[in-house]
Amino acid sequence: MKIALLSYSTKPRGGVVHTLHLAEALAALGEDVTVWTLGRGGDTGFFRPVSPAVRLRIVPFADGPAGETVGQRVVRSIATLRDAFDPAPYDIVHAQDCISANAVGRCVRTVHHIDHFTTPELAACHERAIVEPYAHVCVSAAVADELRTGWALRAEVIPNGVAYERFATTDPAARVSVRSRLGRYLLTVGGIEPRKGSLDLLEAYALLRADHRDVRLVVAGGETLFDYRDYRARWESRAAELGVAPLVLGPVPDDELPVLVAAADAFAFPSLKEGFGLAAMEALAAGVPLVVRDLPVLREVFGPAAHFAATPGQLATALGHALTAEDPARRAAGRELAAAHTWAEAARRHLALYRSLR
């Protein structure tokens, strides 16, 4: 079967990570897989090496004019990918986001999470990318329920996999090196943006510092299509008011991420909106105590393997517990949960869906 998987970026965002792992797992099953994406900022490849069994088609996407809005950039992204992509050679065209779904026309669509945009171009893009695809996949039942309630659409629920061994078997010497450089630290991955609950985590960290002065907050990641400069400025201003100085690493090289995760004392995942929580599942694979926002979708995905909290105060309390209390049963449950989510199984379930649609 010839399969096209489409994403909007080469950068390390959750949907892009998902796309590459799924493509490689489908190719390992013997399928003919091509990944299409936009090469932003002069990119000619993805943020990590991709199996040679997967074909890559990276469409150049030049920087826009000065003053280009997010809405204008989205419209230009759709047009650029649409002009380059020909669906004719493929048996299945599977879009992983609203930009690629708008660009390719008739397709299968993975809805990772439901957004609520106010920018007109984004709102229209989001709506079309939900209602126009002829089949839908969600990575959790909670998001599938949102599709059913909001649009009367039925989605196939296929959870993410996780690169378990990559996070579970990091080099002890490398972990010691990271610890010697960073000390004790609380890690979050995903950058500083509204959906990630960054301001709430900052407030929680300031409260946590009352009893854990030696623990640093480390923020990794942050590649995004959107402009969060105003939110970042608010975050930095609030950090100064609170008298805290988190370490903001920005995007971390892919080969350095597993040891950064594994060396952390706890992992914070206070997102306000998620479809699955792949970065948090990677933390469980590494055996790191996990604190997540108390959302139905994260209750569904993580169950007894995580601590849950809704407010900054509750986040601080849960993080304090994660930092101090030995909890081997929860740690074991986390590793077991992460190990059960394989990309091979995700690929087999996608392939069964594709065959049912032909």
mmCIF file of N, CA and C in Angstrom, residues 265-315:
data_model
loop_
_atom_site.group_PDB
_atom_site.id
_atom_site.type_symbol
_atom_site.label_atom_id
_atom_site.label_comp_id
_atom_site.label_asym_id
_atom_site.label_seq_id
_atom_site.Cartn_x
_atom_site.Cartn_y
_atom_site.Cartn_z
ATOM 1 N N ASP A 265 14.547 15.088 38.407
ATOM 2 C CA ASP A 265 13.970 14.601 39.664
ATOM 3 C C ASP A 265 12.462 14.419 39.554
ATOM 4 N N ALA A 266 11.819 15.203 38.688
ATOM 5 C CA ALA A 266 10.385 15.067 38.430
ATOM 6 C C ALA A 266 10.094 15.734 37.094
ATOM 7 N N PHE A 267 8.983 15.351 36.510
ATOM 8 C CA PHE A 267 8.566 15.892 35.211
ATOM 9 C C PHE A 267 7.191 16.530 35.384
ATOM 10 N N ALA A 268 7.083 17.798 34.952
ATOM 11 C CA ALA A 268 5.818 18.530 35.080
ATOM 12 C C ALA A 268 5.155 18.642 33.716
ATOM 13 N N PHE A 269 3.858 18.396 33.693
ATOM 14 C CA PHE A 269 3.098 18.430 32.442
ATOM 15 C C PHE A 269 1.748 19.099 32.721
ATOM 16 N N PRO A 270 1.763 20.437 32.912
ATOM 17 C CA PRO A 270 0.548 21.134 33.347
ATOM 18 C C PRO A 270 -0.300 21.668 32.200
ATOM 19 N N SER A 271 -0.294 20.990 31.062
ATOM 20 C CA SER A 271 -1.006 21.471 29.877
ATOM 21 C C SER A 271 -2.486 21.675 30.149
ATOM 22 N N LEU A 272 -3.033 22.705 29.539
ATOM 23 C CA LEU A 272 -4.462 22.978 29.615
ATOM 24 C C LEU A 272 -5.243 22.235 28.537
ATOM 25 N N LYS A 273 -4.549 21.806 27.487
ATOM 26 C CA LYS A 273 -5.189 21.095 26.379
ATOM 27 C C LYS A 273 -4.184 20.094 25.819
ATOM 28 N N GLU A 274 -4.559 18.824 25.775
ATOM 29 C CA GLU A 274 -3.703 17.778 25.218
ATOM 30 C C GLU A 274 -4.563 16.703 24.578
ATOM 31 N N GLY A 275 -3.945 15.943 23.699
ATOM 32 C CA GLY A 275 -4.632 14.807 23.109
ATOM 33 C C GLY A 275 -4.155 13.485 23.671
ATOM 34 N N PHE A 276 -2.909 13.475 24.163
ATOM 35 C CA PHE A 276 -2.329 12.236 24.685
ATOM 36 C C PHE A 276 -1.276 12.532 25.750
ATOM 37 N N GLY A 277 -0.237 13.272 25.386
ATOM 38 C CA GLY A 277 0.832 13.582 26.327
ATOM 39 C C GLY A 277 2.061 12.737 26.094
ATOM 40 N N LEU A 278 2.605 12.800 24.867
ATOM 41 C CA LEU A 278 3.721 11.935 24.509
ATOM 42 C C LEU A 278 4.969 12.237 25.337
ATOM 43 N N ALA A 279 5.274 13.518 25.548
ATOM 44 C CA ALA A 279 6.462 13.860 26.338
ATOM 45 C C ALA A 279 6.348 13.318 27.757
ATOM 46 N N ALA A 280 5.156 13.352 28.320
ATOM 47 C CA ALA A 280 4.947 12.810 29.665
ATOM 48 C C ALA A 280 5.103 11.298 29.684
ATOM 49 N N MET A 281 4.656 10.630 28.626
ATOM 50 C CA MET A 281 4.820 9.179 28.552
ATOM 51 C C MET A 281 6.296 8.812 28.428
ATOM 52 N N GLU A 282 7.064 9.629 27.754
ATOM 53 C CA GLU A 282 8.510 9.390 27.667
ATOM 54 C C GLU A 282 9.160 9.519 29.042
ATOM 55 N N ALA A 283 8.674 10.461 29.855
ATOM 56 C CA ALA A 283 9.192 10.593 31.217
ATOM 57 C C ALA A 283 8.916 9.334 32.037
ATOM 58 N N LEU A 284 7.731 8.753 31.878
ATOM 59 C CA LEU A 284 7.429 7.508 32.578
ATOM 60 C C LEU A 284 8.354 6.387 32.121
ATOM 61 N N ALA A 285 8.650 6.334 30.832
ATOM 62 C CA ALA A 285 9.578 5.321 30.335
ATOM 63 C C ALA A 285 10.940 5.453 31.014
ATOM 64 N N ALA A 286 11.325 6.697 31.300
ATOM 65 C CA ALA A 286 12.609 6.945 31.959
ATOM 66 C C ALA A 286 12.556 6.726 33.464
ATOM 67 N N GLY A 287 11.375 6.425 34.001
ATOM 68 C CA GLY A 287 11.242 6.194 35.433
ATOM 69 C C GLY A 287 11.202 7.456 36.256
ATOM 70 N N VAL A 288 10.816 8.571 35.656
ATOM 71 C CA VAL A 288 10.799 9.859 36.333
ATOM 72 C C VAL A 288 9.394 10.120 36.899
ATOM 73 N N PRO A 289 9.265 10.540 38.155
ATOM 74 C CA PRO A 289 7.945 10.860 38.707
ATOM 75 C C PRO A 289 7.257 11.942 37.876
ATOM 76 N N LEU A 290 5.968 11.753 37.648
ATOM 77 C CA LEU A 290 5.221 12.599 36.717
ATOM 78 C C LEU A 290 4.062 13.291 37.418
ATOM 79 N N VAL A 291 3.958 14.615 37.200
ATOM 80 C CA VAL A 291 2.821 15.405 37.674
ATOM 81 C C VAL A 291 2.160 16.034 36.460
ATOM 82 N N VAL A 292 0.859 15.791 36.286
ATOM 83 C CA VAL A 292 0.135 16.298 35.124
ATOM 84 C C VAL A 292 -1.094 17.078 35.567
ATOM 85 N N ARG A 293 -1.582 17.892 34.645
ATOM 86 C CA ARG A 293 -2.837 18.625 34.885
ATOM 87 C C ARG A 293 -3.986 17.623 35.034
ATOM 88 N N ASP A 294 -4.901 17.921 35.919
ATOM 89 C CA ASP A 294 -6.042 17.038 36.138
ATOM 90 C C ASP A 294 -7.094 17.295 35.055
ATOM 91 N N LEU A 295 -6.887 16.645 33.911
ATOM 92 C CA LEU A 295 -7.796 16.714 32.770
ATOM 93 C C LEU A 295 -8.332 15.320 32.484
ATOM 94 N N PRO A 296 -9.569 15.192 31.974
ATOM 95 C CA PRO A 296 -10.092 13.862 31.649
ATOM 96 C C PRO A 296 -9.183 13.065 30.725
ATOM 97 N N VAL A 297 -8.617 13.724 29.716
ATOM 98 C CA VAL A 297 -7.777 12.998 28.773
ATOM 99 C C VAL A 297 -6.522 12.460 29.461
ATOM 100 N N LEU A 298 -5.946 13.221 30.381
ATOM 101 C CA LEU A 298 -4.733 12.760 31.047
ATOM 102 C C LEU A 298 -5.058 11.723 32.122
ATOM 103 N N ARG A 299 -6.232 11.789 32.729
ATOM 104 C CA ARG A 299 -6.687 10.697 33.602
ATOM 105 C C ARG A 299 -6.808 9.399 32.795
ATOM 106 N N GLU A 300 -7.371 9.527 31.596
ATOM 107 C CA GLU A 300 -7.538 8.355 30.730
ATOM 108 C C GLU A 300 -6.189 7.741 30.374
ATOM 109 N N VAL A 301 -5.243 8.569 29.982
ATOM 110 C CA VAL A 301 -3.970 8.068 29.468
ATOM 111 C C VAL A 301 -3.065 7.570 30.586
ATOM 112 N N PHE A 302 -2.982 8.306 31.708
ATOM 113 C CA PHE A 302 -1.948 8.021 32.694
ATOM 114 C C PHE A 302 -2.439 7.309 33.949
ATOM 115 N N GLY A 303 -3.719 7.406 34.280
ATOM 116 C CA GLY A 303 -4.274 6.642 35.394
ATOM 117 C C GLY A 303 -3.409 6.666 36.641
ATOM 118 N N PRO A 304 -3.102 5.487 37.209
ATOM 119 C CA PRO A 304 -2.376 5.440 38.483
ATOM 120 C C PRO A 304 -0.883 5.734 38.363
ATOM 121 N N ALA A 305 -0.395 6.001 37.153
ATOM 122 C CA ALA A 305 1.041 6.211 36.969
ATOM 123 C C ALA A 305 1.477 7.646 37.248
ATOM 124 N N ALA A 306 0.534 8.586 37.381
ATOM 125 C CA ALA A 306 0.879 10.000 37.524
ATOM 126 C C ALA A 306 0.232 10.598 38.768
ATOM 127 N N HIS A 307 0.773 11.750 39.200
ATOM 128 C CA HIS A 307 0.116 12.615 40.170
ATOM 129 C C HIS A 307 -0.684 13.652 39.375
ATOM 130 N N PHE A 308 -1.872 14.020 39.888
ATOM 131 C CA PHE A 308 -2.744 14.957 39.176
ATOM 132 C C PHE A 308 -2.955 16.213 40.012
ATOM 133 N N ALA A 309 -3.043 17.363 39.336
ATOM 134 C CA ALA A 309 -3.243 18.636 40.022
ATOM 135 C C ALA A 309 -3.928 19.604 39.069
ATOM 136 N N ALA A 310 -4.763 20.485 39.616
ATOM 137 C CA ALA A 310 -5.543 21.408 38.786
ATOM 138 C C ALA A 310 -5.102 22.856 38.905
ATOM 139 N N THR A 311 -4.615 23.261 40.070
ATOM 140 C CA THR A 311 -4.277 24.656 40.328
ATOM 141 C C THR A 311 -2.783 24.779 40.607
ATOM 142 N N PRO A 312 -2.227 26.005 40.550
ATOM 143 C CA PRO A 312 -0.811 26.158 40.901
ATOM 144 C C PRO A 312 -0.485 25.612 42.286
ATOM 145 N N GLY A 313 -1.362 25.856 43.253
ATOM 146 C CA GLY A 313 -1.115 25.340 44.588
ATOM 147 C C GLY A 313 -1.066 23.819 44.618
ATOM 148 N N GLN A 314 -2.010 23.196 43.915
ATOM 149 C CA GLN A 314 -2.025 21.733 43.857
ATOM 150 C C GLN A 314 -0.820 21.196 43.088
ATOM 151 N N LEU A 315 -0.421 21.910 42.025
ATOM 152 C CA LEU A 315 0.779 21.507 41.286
ATOM 153 C C LEU A 315 2.000 21.532 42.194
#
